[in-house]
Coordinates of C-alpha atoms and ligand atoms in Angstrom, one line a residue:
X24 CA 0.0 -14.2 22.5
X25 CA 0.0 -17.2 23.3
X26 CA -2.9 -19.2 21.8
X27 CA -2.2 -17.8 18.4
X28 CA 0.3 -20.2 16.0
X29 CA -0.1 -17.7 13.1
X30 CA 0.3 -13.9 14.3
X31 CA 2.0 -12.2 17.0
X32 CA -0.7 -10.4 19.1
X33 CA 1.4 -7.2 20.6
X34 CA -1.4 -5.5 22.6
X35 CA 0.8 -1.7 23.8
X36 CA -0.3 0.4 26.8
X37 CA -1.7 3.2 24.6
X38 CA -4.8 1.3 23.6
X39 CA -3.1 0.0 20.2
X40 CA -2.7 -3.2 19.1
X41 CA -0.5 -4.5 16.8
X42 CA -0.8 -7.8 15.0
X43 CA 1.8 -9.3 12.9
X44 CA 1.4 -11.5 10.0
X45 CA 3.8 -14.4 11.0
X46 CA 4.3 -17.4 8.2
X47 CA 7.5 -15.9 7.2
X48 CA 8.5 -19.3 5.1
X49 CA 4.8 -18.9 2.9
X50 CA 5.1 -15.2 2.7
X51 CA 2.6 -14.6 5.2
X52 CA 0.1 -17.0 2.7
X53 CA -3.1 -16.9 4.1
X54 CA -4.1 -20.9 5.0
X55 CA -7.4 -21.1 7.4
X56 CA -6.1 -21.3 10.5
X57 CA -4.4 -17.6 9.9
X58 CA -7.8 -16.5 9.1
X59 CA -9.7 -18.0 11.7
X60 CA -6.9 -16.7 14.6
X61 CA -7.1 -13.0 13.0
X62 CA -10.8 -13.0 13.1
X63 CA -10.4 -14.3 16.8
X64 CA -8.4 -11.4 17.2
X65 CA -10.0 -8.7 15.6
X66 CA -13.4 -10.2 17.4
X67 CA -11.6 -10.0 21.1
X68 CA -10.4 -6.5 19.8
X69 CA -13.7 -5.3 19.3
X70 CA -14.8 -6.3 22.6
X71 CA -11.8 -5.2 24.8
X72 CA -12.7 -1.2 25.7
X73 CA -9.2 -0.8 26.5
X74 CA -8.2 -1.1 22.8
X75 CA -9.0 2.2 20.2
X76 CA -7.3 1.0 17.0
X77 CA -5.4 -1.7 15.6
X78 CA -2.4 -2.0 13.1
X79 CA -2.1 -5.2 11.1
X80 CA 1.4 -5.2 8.7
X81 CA 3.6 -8.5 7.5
X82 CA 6.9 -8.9 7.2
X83 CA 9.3 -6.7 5.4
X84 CA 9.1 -9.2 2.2
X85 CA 5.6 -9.4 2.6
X86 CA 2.3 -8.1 4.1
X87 CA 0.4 -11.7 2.4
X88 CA 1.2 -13.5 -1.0
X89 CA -2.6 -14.7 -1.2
X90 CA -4.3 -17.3 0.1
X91 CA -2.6 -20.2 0.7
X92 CA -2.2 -22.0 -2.6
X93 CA -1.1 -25.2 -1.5
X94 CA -3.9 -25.6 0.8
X95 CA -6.2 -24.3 -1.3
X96 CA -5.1 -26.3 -4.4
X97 CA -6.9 -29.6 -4.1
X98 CA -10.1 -28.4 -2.5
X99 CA -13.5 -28.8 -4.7
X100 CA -16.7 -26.5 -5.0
X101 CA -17.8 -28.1 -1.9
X102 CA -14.7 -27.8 0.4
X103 CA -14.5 -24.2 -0.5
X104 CA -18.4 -23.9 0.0
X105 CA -18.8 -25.8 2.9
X106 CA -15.8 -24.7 4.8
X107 CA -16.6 -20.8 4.3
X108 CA -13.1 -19.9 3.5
X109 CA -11.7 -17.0 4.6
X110 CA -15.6 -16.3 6.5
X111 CA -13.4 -15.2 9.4
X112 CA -11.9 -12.5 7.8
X113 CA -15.4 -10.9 7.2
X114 CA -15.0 -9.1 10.9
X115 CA -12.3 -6.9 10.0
X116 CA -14.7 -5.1 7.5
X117 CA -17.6 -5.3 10.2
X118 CA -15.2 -4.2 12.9
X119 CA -16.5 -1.2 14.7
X120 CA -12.8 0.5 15.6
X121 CA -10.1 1.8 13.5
X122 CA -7.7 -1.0 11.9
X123 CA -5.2 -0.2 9.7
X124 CA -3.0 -1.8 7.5
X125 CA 1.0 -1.7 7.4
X126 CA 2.1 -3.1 3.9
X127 CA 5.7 -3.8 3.0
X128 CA 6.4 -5.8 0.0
X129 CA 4.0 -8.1 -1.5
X130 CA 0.2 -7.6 -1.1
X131 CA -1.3 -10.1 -3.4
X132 CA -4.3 -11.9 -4.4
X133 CA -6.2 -12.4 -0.4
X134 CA -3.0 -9.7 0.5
X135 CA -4.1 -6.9 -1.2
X136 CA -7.9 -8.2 -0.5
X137 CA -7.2 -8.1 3.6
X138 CA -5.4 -4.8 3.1
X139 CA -8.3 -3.2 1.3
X140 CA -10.9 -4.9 4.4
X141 CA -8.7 -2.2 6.5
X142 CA -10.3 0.7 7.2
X143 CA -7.0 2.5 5.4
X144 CA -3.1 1.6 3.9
X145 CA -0.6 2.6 4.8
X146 CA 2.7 1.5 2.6
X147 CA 5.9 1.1 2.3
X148 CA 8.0 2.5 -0.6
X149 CA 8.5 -1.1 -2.3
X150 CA 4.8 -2.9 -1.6
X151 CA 3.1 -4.4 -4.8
X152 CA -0.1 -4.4 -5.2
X153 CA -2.1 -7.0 -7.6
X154 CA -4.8 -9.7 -8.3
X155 CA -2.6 -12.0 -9.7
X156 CA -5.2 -15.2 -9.3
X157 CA -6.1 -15.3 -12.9
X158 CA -2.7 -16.6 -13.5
X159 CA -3.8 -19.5 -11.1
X160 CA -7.2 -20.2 -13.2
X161 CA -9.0 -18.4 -10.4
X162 CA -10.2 -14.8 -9.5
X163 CA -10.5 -12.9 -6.5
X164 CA -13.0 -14.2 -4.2
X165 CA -12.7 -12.0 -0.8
X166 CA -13.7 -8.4 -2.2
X167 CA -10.5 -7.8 -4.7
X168 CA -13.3 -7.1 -7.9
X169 CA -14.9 -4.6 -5.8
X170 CA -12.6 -2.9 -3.5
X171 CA -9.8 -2.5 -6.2
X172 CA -12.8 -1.5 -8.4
X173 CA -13.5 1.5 -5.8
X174 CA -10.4 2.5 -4.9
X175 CA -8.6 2.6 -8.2
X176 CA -11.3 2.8 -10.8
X177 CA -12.9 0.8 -13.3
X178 CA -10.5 1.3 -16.2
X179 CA -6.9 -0.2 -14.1
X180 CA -8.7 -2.4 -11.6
X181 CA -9.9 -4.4 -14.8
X182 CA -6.5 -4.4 -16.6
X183 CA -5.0 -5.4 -12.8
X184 CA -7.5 -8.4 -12.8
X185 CA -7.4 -9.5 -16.4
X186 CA -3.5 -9.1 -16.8
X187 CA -2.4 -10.5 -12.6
X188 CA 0.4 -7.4 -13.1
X189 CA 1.7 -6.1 -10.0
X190 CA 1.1 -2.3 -9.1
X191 CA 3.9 -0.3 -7.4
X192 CA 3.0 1.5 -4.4
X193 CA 3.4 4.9 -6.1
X194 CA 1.0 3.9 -8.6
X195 CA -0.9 2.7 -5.7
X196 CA -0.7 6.5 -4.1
X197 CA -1.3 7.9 -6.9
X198 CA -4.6 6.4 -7.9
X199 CA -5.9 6.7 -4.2
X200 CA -5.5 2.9 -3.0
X201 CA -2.8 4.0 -0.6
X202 CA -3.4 6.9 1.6
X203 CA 0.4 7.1 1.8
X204 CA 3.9 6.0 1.4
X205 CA 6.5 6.0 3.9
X206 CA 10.0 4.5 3.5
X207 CA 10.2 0.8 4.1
X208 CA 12.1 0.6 7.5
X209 CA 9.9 3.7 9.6
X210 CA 6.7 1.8 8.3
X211 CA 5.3 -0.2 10.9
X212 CA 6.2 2.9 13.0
X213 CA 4.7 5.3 11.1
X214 CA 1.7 3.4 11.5
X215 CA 1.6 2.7 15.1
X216 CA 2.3 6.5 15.5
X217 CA -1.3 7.1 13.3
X218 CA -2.9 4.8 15.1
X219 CA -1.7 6.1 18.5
X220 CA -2.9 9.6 16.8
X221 CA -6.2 8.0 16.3
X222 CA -6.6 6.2 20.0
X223 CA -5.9 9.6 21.8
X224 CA -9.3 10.8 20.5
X225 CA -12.8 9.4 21.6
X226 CA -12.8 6.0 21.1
X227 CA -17.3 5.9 20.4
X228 CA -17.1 9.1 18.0
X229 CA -13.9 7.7 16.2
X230 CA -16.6 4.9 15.6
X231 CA -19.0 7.4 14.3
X232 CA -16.9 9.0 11.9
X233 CA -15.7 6.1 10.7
X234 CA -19.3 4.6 10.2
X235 CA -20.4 7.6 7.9
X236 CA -16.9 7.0 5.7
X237 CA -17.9 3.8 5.0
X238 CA -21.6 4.7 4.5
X239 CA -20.7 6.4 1.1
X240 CA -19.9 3.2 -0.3
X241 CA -23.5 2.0 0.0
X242 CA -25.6 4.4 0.0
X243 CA -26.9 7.5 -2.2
X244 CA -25.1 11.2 -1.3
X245 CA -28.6 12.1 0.1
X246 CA -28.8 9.6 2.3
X247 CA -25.1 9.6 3.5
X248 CA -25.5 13.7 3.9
X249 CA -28.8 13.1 6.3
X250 CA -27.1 10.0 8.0
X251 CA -23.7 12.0 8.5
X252 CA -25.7 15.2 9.9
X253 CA -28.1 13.2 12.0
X254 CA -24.4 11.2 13.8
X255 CA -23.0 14.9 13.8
X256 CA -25.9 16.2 15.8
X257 CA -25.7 13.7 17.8
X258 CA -22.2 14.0 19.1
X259 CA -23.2 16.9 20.7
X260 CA -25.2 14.6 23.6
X261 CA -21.9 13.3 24.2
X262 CA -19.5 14.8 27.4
X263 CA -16.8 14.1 24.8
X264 CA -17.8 16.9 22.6
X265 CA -18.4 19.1 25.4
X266 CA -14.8 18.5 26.6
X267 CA -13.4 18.8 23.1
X268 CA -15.0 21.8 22.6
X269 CA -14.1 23.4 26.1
X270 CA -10.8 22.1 25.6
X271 CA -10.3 23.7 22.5
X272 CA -11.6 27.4 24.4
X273 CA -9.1 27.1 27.7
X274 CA -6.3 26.4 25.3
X275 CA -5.7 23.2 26.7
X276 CA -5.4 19.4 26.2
X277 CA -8.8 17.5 25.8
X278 CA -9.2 14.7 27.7
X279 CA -11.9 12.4 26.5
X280 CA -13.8 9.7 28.7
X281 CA -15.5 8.0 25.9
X282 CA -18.7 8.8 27.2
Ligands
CO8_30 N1 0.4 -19.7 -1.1 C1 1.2 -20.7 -0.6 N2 2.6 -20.6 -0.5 C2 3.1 -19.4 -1.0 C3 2.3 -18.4 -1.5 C4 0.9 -18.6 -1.6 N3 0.0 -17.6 -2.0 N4 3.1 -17.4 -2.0 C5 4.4 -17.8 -1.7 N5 4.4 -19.0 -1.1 C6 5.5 -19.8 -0.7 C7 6.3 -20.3 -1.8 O1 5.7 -21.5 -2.3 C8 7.6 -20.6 -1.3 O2 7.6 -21.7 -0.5 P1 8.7 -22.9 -0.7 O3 10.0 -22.2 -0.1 O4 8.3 -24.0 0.2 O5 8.8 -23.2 -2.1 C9 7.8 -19.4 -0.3 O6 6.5 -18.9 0.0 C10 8.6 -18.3 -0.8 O7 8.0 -17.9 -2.1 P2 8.9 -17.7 -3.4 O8 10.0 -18.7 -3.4 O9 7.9 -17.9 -4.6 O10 9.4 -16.2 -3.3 P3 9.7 -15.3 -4.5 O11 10.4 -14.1 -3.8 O12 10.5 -16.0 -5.5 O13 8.3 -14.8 -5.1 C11 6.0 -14.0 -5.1 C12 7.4 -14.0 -4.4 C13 6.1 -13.3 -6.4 C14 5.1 -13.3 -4.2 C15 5.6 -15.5 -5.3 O14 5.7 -16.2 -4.1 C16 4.2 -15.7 -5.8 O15 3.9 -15.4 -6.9 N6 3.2 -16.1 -4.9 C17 1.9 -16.4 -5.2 C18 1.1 -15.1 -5.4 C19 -0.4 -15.4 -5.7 O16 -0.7 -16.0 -6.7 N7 -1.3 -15.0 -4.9 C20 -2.7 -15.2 -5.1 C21 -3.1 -16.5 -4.4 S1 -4.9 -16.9 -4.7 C22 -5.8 -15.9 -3.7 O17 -5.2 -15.1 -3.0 C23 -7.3 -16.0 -3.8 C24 -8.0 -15.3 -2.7 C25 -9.4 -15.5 -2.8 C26 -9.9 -16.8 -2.3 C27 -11.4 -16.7 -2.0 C28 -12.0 -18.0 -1.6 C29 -13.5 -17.9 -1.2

């Protein structure tokens, strides 16, 4: 972990890594360098083979209260132009593998925006959710109008972002911005257990699956129905699905190669 001054890099033997949100005295705020080490991290993560999926959470008080105000606070148009704030972050959307995020307690503002760049949330039974940058003369700038505007709907995702009210994470459950809730204290191992879940299958077709998900976001149901058939046909020139299938027939344990 070493070179990181931000987050705690916990790479496990199981092909998970875990990465902690550590600026426990800002609430996990997310100032540049923060940014620029998790996009390091998700960027080595996406290279390393050995790793299959990846668990980002906070603290118990806080997954991230935003981006860092006091940093950002004095910065004009051009600062925030030139210096491509929060640009690092833009990997974990891109990122090919599984990365989930662990939310306890406040996910505001860039929070809830780097929770939603995760592929799904996982949360705790007392996380808050909310854009609460109008209250600060601002408004979301790293996806929150969109993403919330996905997940959640139109209707509450406007009244989130006009009013900067918090959302519960039963609310958040509920309205399908949370694909579950899980009491505060087992979180980060409930999480680590899904991912571990997730690693133990094959790590390219994992990829695959996770590619056509995300396609239905941009394209038409057409398309994403020829796109997900066309990957789906293609799993079967992999020696993974022949050994997941052949598994499945000798009633035994599939071992994937990745291959
Ligand atoms: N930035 C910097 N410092 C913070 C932040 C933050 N976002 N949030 C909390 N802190 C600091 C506090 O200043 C305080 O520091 P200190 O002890 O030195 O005074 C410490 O963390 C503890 O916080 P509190 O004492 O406030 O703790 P409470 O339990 O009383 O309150 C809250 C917790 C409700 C979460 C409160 O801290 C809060 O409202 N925080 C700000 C939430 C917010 O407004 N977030 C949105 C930020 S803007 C944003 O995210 C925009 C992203 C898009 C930018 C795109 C650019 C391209």
């Amino acid at each position: 972990n070493g070179k990181y001054n931000n987050i705690i890099f916990d790479k496990k033997d199981n092909g998970v890594v875990l990465i902690t949100l550590n600026r426990p005295k800002a609430l996990n705020a997310l100032n540049q360098e923060l940014c620029t080490e998790l996009g390091d991290a998700i960027t080595n993560i996406e290279k390393d083979e050995t790793v299959r999926a990846t668990v980002i959470t906070g603290s118990e008080k806080a997954f991230a209260a935003g981006a860092d105000i006091k940093e950002m606070s004095s910065m004009s148009f051009m600062d925030v132009y030139k210096s491509g704030l929060f640009g690092p972050l833009e990997v974990i959307p891109r990122a090919r593998k599984p990365i989930i995020a662990a939310v306890n307690g406040y996910a505001l503002g860039g929070g809830c925006e780097l929770a939603m760049m995760c592929d799904f949330i996982i949360a705790g039974d007392k996380a808050k959710f909310g854009q609460p940058e109008i209250k600060l003369g601002t408004i979301p700038g790293i996806g929150g109008t969109q993403r919330l505007t996905r997940a959640i709907g139109k209707a509450r995702a406007m009244e989130l972002t006009l009013t900067g009210d918090n959302m519960e994470a039963e609310e958040a459950r509920q309205s399908g911005l949370v694909s579950r809730i899980v009491p505060s204290e087992q979180l980060v191992e409930e999480a680590l257990k899904t991912a571990q879940k997730i690693a133990s299958y094959s790590s390219p077709i994992v990829q695959l699956a996770k590619e056509c998900v995300n396609k239905s976001f941009e394209t038409t149901l057409t398309e994403g129905l020829n796109l997900e058939r066309r990957i789906f046909q293609s799993t079967f020139a992999t020696s993974d699905q022949k050994e997941g299938m052949s598994a499945f027939s000798e009633k035994r344990k599939a071992s994937f190669k990745d291959e």
